[in-house]
Short mmCIF file of C-alpha atoms and ligand atoms in Angstrom, two decimals:
data_model
loop_
_atom_site.label_atom_id
_atom_site.label_comp_id
_atom_site.label_asym_id
_atom_site.label_seq_id
_atom_site.Cartn_x
_atom_site.Cartn_y
_atom_site.Cartn_z
CA MET A 1 -1.18 14.85 8.79
CA ALA A 2 0.06 18.07 10.30
CA SER A 3 3.38 16.47 11.14
CA ILE A 4 3.85 15.31 7.56
CA ALA A 5 3.34 18.85 6.28
CA ALA A 6 5.91 20.17 8.73
CA VAL A 7 8.47 17.59 7.67
CA LEU A 8 7.82 18.46 4.06
CA LEU A 9 8.74 22.10 4.55
CA VAL A 10 11.99 21.19 6.29
CA LEU A 11 12.98 18.86 3.48
CA LEU A 12 12.08 21.16 0.60
CA PRO A 13 15.56 22.55 -0.14
CA LEU A 14 17.00 19.05 -0.28
CA LEU A 15 14.23 17.80 -2.45
CA LEU A 16 14.48 20.62 -4.94
CA SER A 17 18.24 20.51 -5.32
CA ALA A 18 17.86 17.06 -6.81
CA ALA A 19 15.54 18.25 -9.55
CA VAL A 20 17.00 18.82 -13.00
CA ALA A 21 15.85 21.26 -15.63
CA GLY A 22 13.86 19.94 -18.57
CA ALA A 23 15.43 19.32 -21.96
CA THR A 24 13.58 19.29 -25.26
CA HIS A 25 10.53 17.13 -25.80
CA PRO A 26 9.20 15.87 -29.08
CA ASP A 27 5.73 17.05 -30.00
CA GLY A 28 3.21 14.25 -29.80
CA GLY A 29 0.50 14.30 -32.40
CA PHE A 30 -3.03 14.07 -31.13
CA GLY A 31 -5.68 12.12 -32.88
CA PHE A 32 -4.88 9.86 -30.39
CA GLY A 33 -5.69 6.67 -28.60
CA PHE A 34 -4.25 3.59 -26.99
CA GLN A 35 -5.24 0.42 -25.20
CA ALA A 36 -3.73 -0.64 -21.93
CA THR A 37 -3.79 -3.69 -19.74
CA LEU A 38 -5.43 -3.44 -16.33
CA THR A 39 -4.36 -5.93 -13.72
CA HIS A 40 -6.32 -6.49 -10.55
CA VAL A 41 -4.32 -5.39 -7.48
CA ASP A 42 -4.52 -8.85 -5.92
CA ALA A 43 -3.72 -10.78 -9.12
CA GLY A 44 -0.94 -13.30 -8.90
CA ALA A 45 -0.66 -13.17 -5.11
CA GLY A 46 -2.14 -16.64 -4.61
CA TYR A 47 -5.23 -15.60 -2.68
CA THR A 48 -8.20 -17.95 -2.59
CA ASP A 49 -11.53 -16.69 -3.93
CA ALA A 50 -12.73 -16.22 -0.35
CA GLN A 51 -9.65 -14.16 0.56
CA LEU A 52 -9.97 -12.08 -2.61
CA LEU A 53 -13.52 -11.31 -1.69
CA ALA A 54 -12.79 -10.44 1.93
CA ARG A 55 -9.95 -8.13 0.86
CA ALA A 56 -12.10 -6.41 -1.76
CA VAL A 57 -15.01 -5.90 0.63
CA ARG A 58 -12.64 -4.41 3.23
CA ARG A 59 -11.17 -2.01 0.66
CA SER A 60 -14.62 -0.97 -0.55
CA ARG A 61 -15.69 -0.24 2.99
CA SER A 62 -12.91 2.20 3.71
CA ARG A 63 -13.27 3.79 0.30
CA VAL A 64 -16.95 4.51 0.79
CA GLY A 65 -16.07 6.22 4.07
CA ALA A 66 -13.44 8.39 2.40
CA LEU A 67 -15.71 9.39 -0.49
CA GLN A 68 -18.48 10.34 1.86
CA SER A 69 -16.36 12.48 4.14
CA LEU A 70 -15.01 14.27 1.06
CA ALA A 71 -18.43 15.64 0.10
CA THR A 72 -18.86 17.24 3.50
CA ALA A 73 -15.36 18.75 3.69
CA ALA A 74 -15.55 22.32 4.88
CA ASP A 75 -12.85 23.72 2.59
CA ALA A 76 -10.25 22.79 0.00
CA LEU A 77 -7.59 21.90 2.54
CA THR A 78 -9.89 19.56 4.39
CA ALA A 79 -10.94 18.07 1.07
CA ALA A 80 -7.30 17.59 0.12
CA ARG A 81 -6.69 15.78 3.37
CA ILE A 82 -9.45 13.30 2.88
CA LEU A 83 -9.27 12.70 -0.83
CA VAL A 84 -10.02 9.21 -1.97
CA GLN A 85 -7.81 6.69 -0.27
CA ALA A 86 -4.90 5.74 -2.46
CA SER A 87 -4.92 2.23 -1.16
CA GLN A 88 -8.46 1.66 -2.27
CA GLY A 89 -7.86 1.35 -6.02
CA GLU A 90 -8.65 -2.02 -7.54
CA TYR A 91 -6.91 -2.02 -10.94
CA LEU A 92 -3.33 -1.29 -12.00
CA MET A 93 -2.60 0.25 -15.41
CA SER A 94 0.74 -0.41 -17.08
CA MET A 95 2.51 2.71 -18.39
CA ALA A 96 5.94 4.35 -18.54
CA ILE A 97 7.45 7.66 -17.48
CA GLY A 98 10.44 9.68 -18.65
CA THR A 99 13.04 9.62 -21.41
CA PRO A 100 14.16 6.87 -21.74
CA PRO A 101 10.87 5.32 -20.59
CA ARG A 102 10.71 3.50 -17.24
CA TYR A 103 7.84 1.04 -17.16
CA TYR A 104 5.63 0.72 -14.11
CA SER A 105 2.03 0.14 -13.04
CA ALA A 106 -0.17 2.74 -11.41
CA ILE A 107 -3.51 2.44 -9.63
CA LEU A 108 -6.23 3.63 -11.99
CA ASP A 109 -8.67 5.83 -10.12
CA THR A 110 -11.81 7.36 -11.60
CA GLY A 111 -12.36 9.09 -8.24
CA SER A 112 -9.30 11.39 -8.26
CA ASP A 113 -7.27 13.50 -10.66
CA LEU A 114 -3.58 13.65 -9.87
CA ILE A 115 -1.07 11.45 -11.71
CA TRP A 116 1.82 10.69 -9.37
CA THR A 117 4.63 8.28 -8.74
CA GLN A 118 7.26 7.92 -6.04
CA CYS A 119 10.50 9.71 -6.94
CA ALA A 120 14.14 9.48 -6.04
CA PRO A 121 15.59 10.86 -3.87
CA CYS A 122 13.03 9.37 -1.58
CA MET A 123 12.63 11.01 1.83
CA LEU A 124 9.88 8.64 2.79
CA CYS A 125 8.51 6.03 0.44
CA VAL A 126 6.36 2.94 0.56
CA ASP A 127 7.23 -0.39 -1.02
CA GLN A 128 6.68 -0.60 -4.72
CA PRO A 129 7.59 -3.31 -7.24
CA THR A 130 9.68 -1.10 -9.59
CA PRO A 131 12.56 1.33 -8.80
CA TYR A 132 11.61 4.87 -7.78
CA PHE A 133 11.53 7.23 -10.76
CA ASP A 134 14.71 9.32 -10.79
CA PRO A 135 14.14 12.68 -12.53
CA ALA A 136 17.90 13.22 -12.76
CA ARG A 137 18.05 10.33 -15.21
CA SER A 138 15.29 11.56 -17.51
CA SER A 139 15.95 14.16 -20.21
CA SER A 140 12.30 15.22 -20.42
CA TYR A 141 11.65 16.15 -16.77
CA ALA A 142 10.69 19.81 -16.17
CA LYS A 143 9.47 21.08 -12.83
CA LEU A 144 6.58 23.52 -12.98
CA SER A 145 6.59 27.07 -11.68
CA CYS A 146 4.10 28.29 -9.11
CA SER A 147 2.34 30.37 -11.76
CA SER A 148 1.71 27.41 -14.09
CA PRO A 149 -1.97 26.66 -14.67
CA MET A 150 -1.54 23.08 -13.45
CA CYS A 151 -0.14 24.36 -10.15
CA GLY A 152 -3.21 26.52 -9.82
CA ALA A 153 -5.40 23.45 -10.34
CA LEU A 154 -4.03 21.74 -7.21
CA TYR A 155 -6.24 21.64 -4.13
CA TYR A 156 -3.50 23.02 -1.95
CA PRO A 157 -0.36 24.15 -3.81
CA LEU A 158 2.76 25.24 -1.98
CA CYS A 159 5.43 27.39 -3.54
CA TYR A 160 9.13 27.04 -2.84
CA GLN A 161 11.71 29.07 -4.80
CA ASN A 162 9.13 29.39 -7.55
CA THR A 163 8.71 25.63 -7.84
CA CYS A 164 5.24 24.19 -7.44
CA VAL A 165 5.01 21.71 -4.58
CA TYR A 166 1.96 19.54 -4.20
CA GLN A 167 0.62 17.59 -1.29
CA TYR A 168 -2.22 15.16 -1.60
CA PHE A 169 -3.93 13.39 1.22
CA TYR A 170 -6.05 10.33 0.61
CA GLY A 171 -8.04 9.41 3.69
CA ASP A 172 -6.02 8.58 6.76
CA SER A 173 -3.74 5.97 5.35
CA ALA A 174 -2.02 7.37 2.31
CA ASN A 175 -0.61 10.66 1.15
CA THR A 176 1.99 11.96 -1.21
CA ALA A 177 3.96 15.19 -1.49
CA GLY A 178 6.65 16.43 -3.82
CA VAL A 179 7.29 18.53 -6.90
CA LEU A 180 4.72 19.10 -9.63
CA ALA A 181 6.53 18.60 -12.94
CA ASN A 182 6.03 17.92 -16.64
CA GLU A 183 7.17 14.59 -18.01
CA THR A 184 6.85 12.43 -21.08
CA PHE A 185 4.56 9.46 -20.52
CA THR A 186 4.21 6.33 -22.60
CA PHE A 187 0.95 4.41 -22.74
CA GLY A 188 -0.23 1.28 -24.44
CA THR A 189 0.71 -2.35 -24.70
CA ASN A 190 3.56 -4.19 -26.33
CA GLY A 191 3.61 -3.23 -30.00
CA THR A 192 1.42 -0.13 -29.78
CA TRP A 193 3.06 2.27 -27.38
CA VAL A 194 2.25 5.98 -27.72
CA THR A 195 4.39 8.70 -26.21
CA VAL A 196 2.97 12.01 -24.97
CA PRO A 197 5.22 14.86 -23.79
CA ARG A 198 4.57 17.44 -21.07
CA ILE A 199 2.01 15.78 -18.84
CA ALA A 200 1.89 17.37 -15.40
CA PHE A 201 2.44 14.84 -12.62
CA GLY A 202 3.39 14.67 -8.98
CA CYS A 203 6.95 13.49 -8.35
CA GLY A 204 6.48 12.25 -4.80
CA ASN A 205 9.45 12.30 -2.46
CA LEU A 206 7.37 11.92 0.68
CA ASN A 207 4.80 9.18 0.54
CA ALA A 208 2.92 7.11 3.06
CA GLY A 209 0.23 4.47 2.97
CA SER A 210 0.01 1.45 0.70
CA LEU A 211 0.19 1.33 -3.08
CA PHE A 212 -0.98 -2.28 -3.28
CA ASN A 213 1.73 -3.38 -5.70
CA GLY A 214 1.44 -0.26 -7.84
CA SER A 215 4.13 2.40 -8.17
CA GLY A 216 1.81 5.40 -8.12
CA MET A 217 -1.62 6.46 -9.19
CA VAL A 218 -3.20 7.72 -12.37
CA GLY A 219 -6.28 9.89 -11.94
CA PHE A 220 -9.12 9.46 -14.44
CA GLY A 221 -11.48 11.95 -12.77
CA ARG A 222 -13.08 14.98 -14.39
CA GLY A 223 -10.77 17.64 -12.89
CA PRO A 224 -8.03 19.50 -14.85
CA LEU A 225 -5.09 17.44 -13.51
CA SER A 226 -6.41 14.04 -14.56
CA LEU A 227 -4.96 12.09 -17.46
CA VAL A 228 -8.30 12.31 -19.23
CA SER A 229 -8.40 16.12 -18.94
CA GLN A 230 -4.73 16.74 -19.70
CA LEU A 231 -4.90 14.72 -22.90
CA GLY A 232 -8.22 16.33 -23.81
CA ALA A 233 -9.55 12.80 -24.27
CA PRO A 234 -13.13 12.86 -25.49
CA ARG A 235 -13.72 9.37 -24.06
CA PHE A 236 -12.30 6.26 -22.47
CA SER A 237 -13.72 2.83 -21.74
CA TYR A 238 -12.88 -0.31 -19.85
CA CYS A 239 -13.93 -3.90 -19.82
CA LEU A 240 -13.25 -5.51 -16.45
CA THR A 241 -12.97 -9.25 -16.10
CA SER A 242 -14.26 -10.83 -12.89
CA PHE A 243 -11.74 -10.02 -10.18
CA MET A 244 -11.37 -13.73 -9.57
CA SER A 245 -10.38 -14.25 -13.21
CA PRO A 246 -6.67 -14.59 -14.05
CA VAL A 247 -7.30 -12.81 -17.38
CA PRO A 248 -6.35 -9.12 -17.19
CA SER A 249 -8.85 -6.37 -17.98
CA ARG A 250 -8.63 -3.78 -20.75
CA LEU A 251 -8.66 -0.02 -20.91
CA TYR A 252 -9.38 1.81 -24.17
CA PHE A 253 -8.44 5.46 -24.43
CA GLY A 254 -9.48 8.13 -26.94
CA ALA A 255 -9.99 6.79 -30.45
CA TYR A 256 -9.86 3.19 -29.18
CA ALA A 257 -12.85 3.65 -26.90
CA THR A 258 -15.90 2.47 -28.84
CA LEU A 259 -18.60 0.03 -27.87
CA ASN A 260 -19.00 -2.86 -30.25
CA SER A 261 -22.73 -3.25 -30.51
CA THR A 262 -22.52 -5.48 -33.58
CA SER A 263 -20.28 -8.14 -32.06
CA THR A 264 -22.63 -8.45 -29.10
CA SER A 265 -25.98 -8.16 -30.83
CA ASP A 266 -27.47 -10.83 -28.59
CA SER A 267 -26.90 -8.64 -25.54
CA GLY A 268 -29.26 -5.86 -26.60
CA PRO A 269 -28.58 -2.27 -27.57
CA VAL A 270 -25.98 0.00 -26.02
CA GLN A 271 -27.47 1.78 -22.98
CA SER A 272 -26.57 5.42 -22.29
CA THR A 273 -27.26 7.75 -19.40
CA PRO A 274 -26.07 11.34 -18.81
CA PHE A 275 -23.52 12.20 -16.15
CA ILE A 276 -24.58 14.77 -13.63
CA ILE A 277 -22.17 17.22 -12.04
CA ASN A 278 -21.94 17.61 -8.30
CA PRO A 279 -20.43 21.08 -7.73
CA ALA A 280 -19.13 19.87 -4.34
CA LEU A 281 -17.22 16.98 -5.98
CA PRO A 282 -16.71 17.83 -9.65
CA THR A 283 -14.03 15.14 -10.08
CA MET A 284 -16.42 12.22 -9.63
CA TYR A 285 -18.69 10.60 -12.19
CA TYR A 286 -22.22 10.94 -10.86
CA LEU A 287 -25.14 9.14 -12.48
CA ASN A 288 -28.84 9.85 -12.33
CA MET A 289 -30.13 6.61 -10.86
CA THR A 290 -33.89 6.38 -10.99
CA GLY A 291 -34.78 2.98 -9.58
CA ILE A 292 -34.12 -0.70 -8.95
CA SER A 293 -36.15 -3.74 -9.99
CA VAL A 294 -35.95 -7.08 -8.22
CA GLY A 295 -37.54 -10.05 -9.97
CA GLY A 296 -39.18 -7.73 -12.46
CA ASP A 297 -40.89 -5.62 -9.75
CA ARG A 298 -39.84 -2.01 -9.58
CA LEU A 299 -39.19 -1.08 -5.96
CA ALA A 300 -40.84 2.04 -4.59
CA VAL A 301 -37.56 3.86 -3.93
CA LYS A 302 -38.10 7.61 -3.83
CA LEU A 303 -36.02 9.55 -6.40
CA SER A 304 -34.73 11.71 -3.55
CA VAL A 305 -32.87 8.66 -2.13
CA PHE A 306 -30.49 8.81 -5.12
CA ALA A 307 -30.39 12.59 -5.53
CA ILE A 308 -27.46 14.86 -4.71
CA ASN A 309 -28.30 17.09 -1.77
CA GLU A 310 -28.06 20.58 -3.26
CA GLU A 311 -27.27 22.19 0.07
CA ASP A 312 -24.09 20.28 0.90
CA GLY A 313 -23.26 17.97 -2.02
CA THR A 314 -23.87 14.75 -0.06
CA GLY A 315 -25.84 11.85 -1.48
CA GLY A 316 -25.98 11.05 -5.16
CA VAL A 317 -24.80 7.97 -7.07
CA ILE A 318 -21.20 7.57 -8.27
CA ILE A 319 -19.81 5.00 -10.68
CA ASP A 320 -16.38 4.09 -9.42
CA SER A 321 -13.66 1.76 -10.69
CA GLY A 322 -12.03 1.83 -7.24
CA SER A 323 -14.84 0.25 -5.21
CA THR A 324 -15.65 -3.42 -5.57
CA ILE A 325 -19.10 -3.99 -4.17
CA THR A 326 -21.96 -1.55 -4.57
CA TYR A 327 -23.10 0.67 -1.72
CA LEU A 328 -26.74 1.67 -1.79
CA ALA A 329 -28.21 4.48 0.28
CA GLN A 330 -29.86 2.82 3.28
CA PRO A 331 -33.54 3.25 2.22
CA ALA A 332 -32.79 1.70 -1.19
CA TYR A 333 -30.70 -1.07 0.34
CA ASP A 334 -33.47 -1.92 2.81
CA MET A 335 -36.00 -2.32 -0.01
CA VAL A 336 -33.65 -4.51 -2.05
CA HIS A 337 -33.02 -6.60 1.06
CA GLU A 338 -36.75 -7.01 1.74
CA ALA A 339 -37.42 -7.95 -1.89
CA PHE A 340 -34.68 -10.60 -1.86
CA VAL A 341 -35.90 -12.02 1.44
CA ALA A 342 -39.42 -12.23 0.00
CA GLN A 343 -38.37 -13.74 -3.32
CA VAL A 344 -35.50 -16.10 -2.46
CA GLY A 345 -36.85 -19.33 -1.04
CA LEU A 346 -33.95 -19.82 1.38
CA PRO A 347 -33.49 -18.94 5.07
CA LEU A 348 -31.77 -15.63 5.74
CA ALA A 349 -28.41 -16.14 7.41
CA ASN A 350 -27.74 -14.29 10.65
CA VAL A 351 -25.22 -11.46 10.47
CA THR A 352 -22.58 -12.32 13.02
CA SER A 353 -20.11 -9.49 12.48
CA PRO A 354 -20.64 -5.88 11.43
CA ASP A 355 -18.08 -6.47 8.66
CA ASP A 356 -20.24 -9.11 6.99
CA LEU A 357 -22.46 -8.60 4.01
CA SER A 358 -25.96 -8.45 5.44
CA THR A 359 -28.19 -10.03 2.79
CA CYS A 360 -27.00 -13.64 2.91
CA PHE A 361 -28.86 -16.88 2.52
CA LYS A 362 -28.09 -20.31 3.83
CA TRP A 363 -27.11 -22.54 0.95
CA PRO A 364 -29.38 -25.59 0.95
CA PRO A 365 -27.81 -28.72 2.49
CA PRO A 366 -26.70 -31.58 0.23
CA PRO A 367 -27.90 -33.01 -2.01
CA LYS A 368 -27.80 -29.44 -3.33
CA ARG A 369 -31.00 -28.18 -4.73
CA VAL A 370 -31.09 -25.78 -7.62
CA VAL A 371 -31.89 -22.34 -6.24
CA SER A 372 -33.41 -19.64 -8.34
CA MET A 373 -32.54 -16.03 -7.73
CA PRO A 374 -34.58 -12.95 -8.65
CA GLU A 375 -33.35 -10.85 -11.54
CA LEU A 376 -31.83 -7.52 -10.61
CA MET A 377 -31.92 -4.39 -12.72
CA PHE A 378 -30.59 -0.90 -12.04
CA HIS A 379 -32.46 1.93 -13.74
CA PHE A 380 -30.77 5.15 -14.76
CA ASP A 381 -32.07 8.17 -16.64
CA GLY A 382 -32.38 6.66 -20.15
CA ALA A 383 -30.65 3.34 -19.42
CA ASP A 384 -31.31 0.01 -17.75
CA MET A 385 -28.50 -2.17 -16.42
CA ASP A 386 -29.67 -5.78 -16.39
CA LEU A 387 -27.17 -7.48 -14.10
CA PRO A 388 -26.05 -11.04 -14.74
CA LEU A 389 -26.39 -13.23 -11.65
CA GLU A 390 -22.63 -13.41 -11.08
CA ASN A 391 -22.54 -9.60 -10.83
CA TYR A 392 -24.71 -9.47 -7.73
CA MET A 393 -24.62 -12.83 -5.95
CA LEU A 394 -21.50 -14.38 -4.50
CA ILE A 395 -20.54 -17.21 -2.18
CA ASP A 396 -18.99 -15.95 1.02
CA GLY A 397 -16.02 -18.29 1.37
CA SER A 398 -15.86 -18.08 5.16
CA THR A 399 -19.49 -19.05 5.80
CA GLY A 400 -20.52 -20.76 2.57
CA ASN A 401 -23.54 -18.45 2.45
CA LEU A 402 -24.97 -17.03 -0.73
CA CYS A 403 -24.76 -13.25 -0.41
CA LEU A 404 -25.92 -10.15 -2.23
CA ALA A 405 -22.73 -8.25 -3.19
CA MET A 406 -24.04 -4.97 -1.85
CA ALA A 407 -23.96 -3.07 1.38
CA PRO A 408 -25.88 -0.16 2.86
CA SER A 409 -24.47 3.36 2.94
CA ASN A 410 -25.60 6.09 5.27
CA ASP A 411 -24.84 8.73 2.64
CA GLY A 412 -24.59 8.39 -1.16
CA SER A 413 -24.51 5.30 -3.35
CA ILE A 414 -21.53 3.86 -5.25
CA ILE A 415 -21.82 1.50 -8.20
CA GLY A 416 -18.75 -0.67 -7.76
CA SER A 417 -16.69 -2.72 -10.19
CA PHE A 418 -18.16 -6.05 -9.07
CA GLN A 419 -21.46 -4.92 -10.57
CA HIS A 420 -19.97 -3.78 -13.88
CA ALA A 421 -17.60 -6.66 -14.55
CA ASN A 422 -18.19 -8.10 -18.00
CA PHE A 423 -19.75 -4.89 -19.19
CA HIS A 424 -17.86 -2.70 -21.63
CA VAL A 425 -18.28 0.70 -19.96
CA LEU A 426 -17.64 3.90 -21.90
CA TYR A 427 -17.14 7.29 -20.24
CA ASP A 428 -18.01 9.81 -22.96
CA ASN A 429 -16.70 13.04 -21.46
CA GLU A 430 -17.22 15.03 -24.63
CA ASN A 431 -20.98 14.44 -24.59
CA SER A 432 -21.14 13.85 -20.82
CA PHE A 433 -22.71 10.45 -20.68
CA LEU A 434 -21.92 6.90 -19.66
CA SER A 435 -22.66 4.01 -22.02
CA PHE A 436 -22.45 0.30 -21.40
CA ILE A 437 -23.14 -3.03 -23.01
CA PRO A 438 -22.60 -6.58 -21.76
CA ALA A 439 -19.34 -7.98 -23.16
CA PRO A 440 -17.15 -11.03 -22.58
CA CYS A 441 -14.23 -9.03 -21.16
CA ASN A 442 -11.95 -12.07 -20.92
CA LEU A 443 -12.19 -12.51 -24.70
CA ILE A 444 -11.67 -8.98 -26.05
C1 NAG B 501 2.29 -7.82 -4.09
O1 NAG B 501 2.43 -8.94 -4.95
C2 NAG B 501 3.08 -10.03 -4.36
C3 NAG B 501 3.26 -11.12 -5.41
O2 NAG B 501 2.47 -10.91 -6.53
C4 NAG B 501 2.27 -10.53 -3.16
O3 NAG B 501 2.94 -11.58 -2.53
C5 NAG B 501 2.07 -9.37 -2.18
O4 NAG B 501 1.22 -9.79 -1.13
C6 NAG B 501 1.47 -8.18 -2.86
N1 NAG B 501 1.43 -7.06 -1.93
C7 NAG B 501 0.33 -6.32 -1.70
C8 NAG B 501 0.47 -5.21 -0.72
O5 NAG B 501 -0.73 -6.53 -2.27
C1 NAG B 502 6.00 -6.89 -23.17
O1 NAG B 502 6.71 -8.00 -23.70
C2 NAG B 502 7.77 -8.43 -22.88
C3 NAG B 502 8.55 -9.51 -23.62
O2 NAG B 502 7.69 -10.32 -24.39
C4 NAG B 502 7.17 -8.94 -21.55
O3 NAG B 502 8.21 -9.36 -20.70
C5 NAG B 502 6.41 -7.80 -20.88
O4 NAG B 502 5.78 -8.27 -19.70
C6 NAG B 502 5.37 -7.24 -21.82
N1 NAG B 502 4.79 -6.05 -21.21
C7 NAG B 502 3.50 -5.78 -21.23
C8 NAG B 502 3.08 -4.54 -20.52
O5 NAG B 502 2.66 -6.47 -21.77
C1 NAG B 503 4.35 21.91 -19.21
O1 NAG B 503 3.40 21.44 -20.15
C2 NAG B 503 2.45 22.41 -20.56
C3 NAG B 503 1.44 21.69 -21.46
O2 NAG B 503 2.08 21.21 -22.61
C4 NAG B 503 3.17 23.58 -21.25
O3 NAG B 503 2.23 24.55 -21.60
C5 NAG B 503 4.20 24.16 -20.30
O4 NAG B 503 4.94 25.15 -20.98
C6 NAG B 503 5.14 23.08 -19.80
N1 NAG B 503 6.03 23.65 -18.79
C7 NAG B 503 7.31 23.34 -18.73
C8 NAG B 503 8.10 23.99 -17.65
O5 NAG B 503 7.83 22.54 -19.50
C1 NAG B 504 -14.94 -5.25 -31.69
O1 NAG B 504 -15.31 -6.21 -32.64
C2 NAG B 504 -14.25 -6.64 -33.47
C3 NAG B 504 -14.81 -7.57 -34.53
O2 NAG B 504 -15.79 -8.41 -34.00
C4 NAG B 504 -13.18 -7.32 -32.59
O3 NAG B 504 -12.09 -7.73 -33.37
C5 NAG B 504 -12.70 -6.32 -31.52
O4 NAG B 504 -11.81 -6.96 -30.64
C6 NAG B 504 -13.88 -5.79 -30.72
N1 NAG B 504 -13.40 -4.75 -29.83
C7 NAG B 504 -13.93 -4.52 -28.64
C8 NAG B 504 -13.33 -3.43 -27.86
O5 NAG B 504 -14.86 -5.16 -28.19
C1 NAG B 505 -30.41 -16.46 14.00
O1 NAG B 505 -30.27 -16.13 15.37
C2 NAG B 505 -31.47 -16.33 16.13
C3 NAG B 505 -31.23 -15.82 17.55
O2 NAG B 505 -29.92 -16.02 17.94
C4 NAG B 505 -31.82 -17.81 16.12
O3 NAG B 505 -33.02 -18.04 16.84
C5 NAG B 505 -32.04 -18.25 14.68
O4 NAG B 505 -32.27 -19.64 14.61
C6 NAG B 505 -30.79 -17.92 13.83
N1 NAG B 505 -31.09 -18.19 12.43
C7 NAG B 505 -30.28 -18.89 11.64
C8 NAG B 505 -30.73 -19.08 10.22
O5 NAG B 505 -29.19 -19.34 12.00
C1 NAG B 506 -32.91 12.41 -13.48
O1 NAG B 506 -33.75 11.70 -14.34
C2 NAG B 506 -35.13 11.98 -14.15
C3 NAG B 506 -35.92 11.04 -15.04
O2 NAG B 506 -35.53 11.12 -16.38
C4 NAG B 506 -35.39 13.45 -14.47
O3 NAG B 506 -36.73 13.75 -14.23
C5 NAG B 506 -34.51 14.30 -13.55
O4 NAG B 506 -34.64 15.67 -13.90
C6 NAG B 506 -33.04 13.90 -13.69
N1 NAG B 506 -32.26 14.62 -12.68
C7 NAG B 506 -31.14 15.30 -12.97
C8 NAG B 506 -30.44 15.94 -11.84
O5 NAG B 506 -30.73 15.40 -14.12
#
């Protein structure tokens, strides 16, 4: 990391000489909303279900590590260095940057704030499917001064000739550095594009890590630099299809984000639970989880297992679009494991590698018997999430075992996207709560 920062300073004059001054930008009206397509990062690459699963579990594992070390960071610089790993996003959002618009896909991340893309001239870039964004060929690009409020919102701003320079570190494997600038962005889908001027973003000339077939990231966190905050969006929602489904997922932003309780009346009422703020990690969406039921029995998990530690900001429960499987704090995981072992009438499979899921059952030999699985429900303050079977059990392709799609965490808990597939999930930032309702995401 230190060597990257040193290289950055040497290259600054070169990098800045390529920047052009901003021209005029049209004023975008707000009242505002759009829908966008979300594509899973591994879509279209020809992976088998088993490979998809193994890749997703591996990504989740390194993400949980990054999120946990972030809470215990001693200061802003350390936090900046270990921010959520860029390579751990799961969904790509289609969007466009500049005037004229250049279309690309960025990793959607509810766990970070910055919007950034790789920019020409590239000092160091990673592979991406679209050309690097060239600010010299956009009439709406305007670099920001060091005194701009957005520069002040960075974890660790640098100033060079009164231009704001950002550097963002995501875990050990990915980082980006470059100029903080305003640009016009275009969001939506074919037919309903909306254009918004003057969104602050990172124009990255020095990038490392993997973007998993995206061309940047778009932060949906709660901090001032995120897309949600910059657009003053009162709410957004998404409906994720199963990550093994070829059908893309949907994002609804602003006015488009509403839960359709009428069209899904057979799935019960909309459930809502307040967000809680963790002062140590204000970007993340924390939930007040209050319990877990397996097979209708509420487990005796102490509330403190899910609570944020007020002393150092560790612990707590995050909902996160960028993790696949759910991580439960060890005491909660152990009780879920015990309850499944007691209630599933199948032999527990031995864990052979530390990378394996650890609540797995041997599938009965042929002729296959019908196995019944206990129901699983997550309880939150004011809301119950009744999980469909396919959101918590999966077949491990390498062993053929039937596994619980969860793993233990030695710090906080993370509700991953595998568990909220086929739920329409609404983040109501204006009223600070999360709502959800089961929905056939491949149909809407
Ligand atoms: C990017 O997508 C292509 C084709 O869709 C695939 O072959 C490749 O493995 C993907 N790369 C990464 C890093 O996911
Ligand atoms: C928009 O439509 C064009 C032509 O039909 C297609 O090639 C492109 O992939 C579409 N883009 C999106 C984001 O749906
Ligand atoms: C960048 O955008 C913000 C928000 O619209 C605006 O206040 C600021 O003047 C812009 N700065 C430049 C240099 O265009
Ligand atoms: C809401 O319901 C209407 C009518 O049933 C449907 O056309 C629309 O696609 C639904 N939208 C969402 C986001 O579920
Ligand atoms: C698990 O491993 C133990 C000890 O190696 C062995 O005795 C037991 O039969 C194994 N269980 C299964 C289900 O394979
Ligand atoms: C979490 O919910 C419980 C039960 O409603 C409540 O007693 C507790 O105060 C809540 N905790 C926070 C931090 O809001």
